[in-house]
Amino acid sequence: MQNSFPNCLSEIIKTSRDIWSKGWAEANAGNISVRLDPEIFQTEVAFEQRSDWIALGMDFPVLAGECFLVSGRGKYLRNIELSPEKNIGVIELDNSGRKYRVLWGYESGGGPTSELLAHLKAHAIRKKVSKGVERAVIHVHSPNLITLTYALDLDTPRISKLLWEMHAECIVMFPEGVEFVLWMLPGSSELADATAKGLQRRRIAVWQFHGVVATGRNLDAAFGLIDVAEKAAENYLKTMAGGGVKNKLTTQQLQAIVKHFNLKPDTSILNMEI
Ligand SMILES: [Zn+2]
């Protein structure tokens, strides 16, 4: 069965291994969540109530009754492969979307990631916008995107255009641009709210001095957005270190890509000169 629980585990294991090998998740950095297809509960894995109902402190009516596979609080993504049941878990939201309980995993204690609110806010908005298609959220500390936020004065139009100009794949992968979120306390409801606001229009958000969040129909799709944005940031930083940007994709060249692939970009960003 395509959507079996073992398949979901394999995907999160592969993604966490790739994130670690890319250098995007030092120590306990980074977190992953997947909204589970109810079909997976027909497998033989034992799902049972393993915690009391825990208040979320926010309401998620659009996610009422949904289950998520979520990396664990304080856990190392690189250890998921060694022991999934200790480092990730399955949570279920109640029928009001105000509480959750653990159904599987977190066997060494703890619970879901400290960024759970940001993940659930992202799931809630993207479930609505994508009409249920998008199921994956990834947050990592990808170094080139972070470095960019120290090196430059950025906002959403500036970072979007810069990444488009420095790697032709970017406008194809995220024609709607990249949301830029000024620094806020990690794990806070303010950060979750600001991110969710940006994700109404976009699938990738860069957190100043911190990292990046991306969403997608599956983990590969979310990972791919980060991978392409990170490559563009690397191209920019290496070019600057190598003597400065003397050439970049022009607005006309970006417009040609848009036409060729029939993309729907944010034209206010595309037509802006930075
Ligand atoms: Zn982080």
PDB file of N, CA and C and ligand atoms in Angstrom, residues 26 28-31 115 139-141 186 207 210-212, ligand 1:
ATOM      1  N   GLU A  26      22.204  21.031  12.541  1.00  0.00           N
ATOM      2  CA  GLU A  26      23.189  20.791  13.587  1.00  0.00           C
ATOM      3  C   GLU A  26      22.490  20.429  14.898  1.00  0.00           C
ATOM      4  N   ASN A  28      20.220  19.503  17.664  1.00  0.00           N
ATOM      5  CA  ASN A  28      18.783  19.175  17.606  1.00  0.00           C
ATOM      6  C   ASN A  28      18.008  20.125  16.696  1.00  0.00           C
ATOM      7  N   ALA A  29      18.713  20.801  15.797  1.00  0.00           N
ATOM      8  CA  ALA A  29      18.041  21.743  14.885  1.00  0.00           C
ATOM      9  C   ALA A  29      17.189  20.999  13.865  1.00  0.00           C
ATOM     10  N   GLY A  30      16.194  21.708  13.366  1.00  0.00           N
ATOM     11  CA  GLY A  30      15.361  21.184  12.295  1.00  0.00           C
ATOM     12  C   GLY A  30      14.209  20.359  12.829  1.00  0.00           C
ATOM     13  N   ASN A  31      13.101  20.415  12.128  1.00  0.00           N
ATOM     14  CA  ASN A  31      11.951  19.590  12.486  1.00  0.00           C
ATOM     15  C   ASN A  31      11.081  19.350  11.259  1.00  0.00           C
ATOM     16  N   GLU A 115       8.603  23.584  17.812  1.00  0.00           N
ATOM     17  CA  GLU A 115       8.019  24.419  16.756  1.00  0.00           C
ATOM     18  C   GLU A 115       6.672  23.870  16.295  1.00  0.00           C
ATOM     19  N   HIS A 139      11.232  22.391   8.571  1.00  0.00           N
ATOM     20  CA  HIS A 139      11.994  23.562   9.036  1.00  0.00           C
ATOM     21  C   HIS A 139      13.435  23.125   9.260  1.00  0.00           C
ATOM     22  N   VAL A 140      14.396  23.843   8.652  1.00  0.00           N
ATOM     23  CA  VAL A 140      15.819  23.516   8.817  1.00  0.00           C
ATOM     24  C   VAL A 140      16.639  24.798   8.934  1.00  0.00           C
ATOM     25  N   HIS A 141      17.896  24.607   9.316  1.00  0.00           N
ATOM     26  CA  HIS A 141      18.858  25.709   9.409  1.00  0.00           C
ATOM     27  C   HIS A 141      19.828  25.599   8.231  1.00  0.00           C
ATOM     28  N   PRO A 186      12.149  31.891  18.651  1.00  0.00           N
ATOM     29  CA  PRO A 186      11.831  30.533  18.168  1.00  0.00           C
ATOM     30  C   PRO A 186      10.757  29.876  19.040  1.00  0.00           C
ATOM     31  N   TRP A 207      13.329  32.624   7.784  1.00  0.00           N
ATOM     32  CA  TRP A 207      13.312  33.282   9.100  1.00  0.00           C
ATOM     33  C   TRP A 207      14.666  33.953   9.310  1.00  0.00           C
ATOM     34  N   HIS A 210      17.821  32.667  11.402  1.00  0.00           N
ATOM     35  CA  HIS A 210      17.381  31.393  11.995  1.00  0.00           C
ATOM     36  C   HIS A 210      17.327  30.248  10.985  1.00  0.00           C
ATOM     37  N   GLY A 211      16.546  30.358   9.937  1.00  0.00           N
ATOM     38  CA  GLY A 211      16.430  29.214   9.023  1.00  0.00           C
ATOM     39  C   GLY A 211      15.318  29.392   8.023  1.00  0.00           C
ATOM     40  N   VAL A 212      14.715  28.285   7.637  1.00  0.00           N
ATOM     41  CA  VAL A 212      13.735  28.311   6.556  1.00  0.00           C
ATOM     42  C   VAL A 212      12.634  27.290   6.849  1.00  0.00           C
TER      43      VAL A 212
HETATM   44 ZN    ZN B   1      15.122  26.273  14.088  1.00  0.00          ZN
END
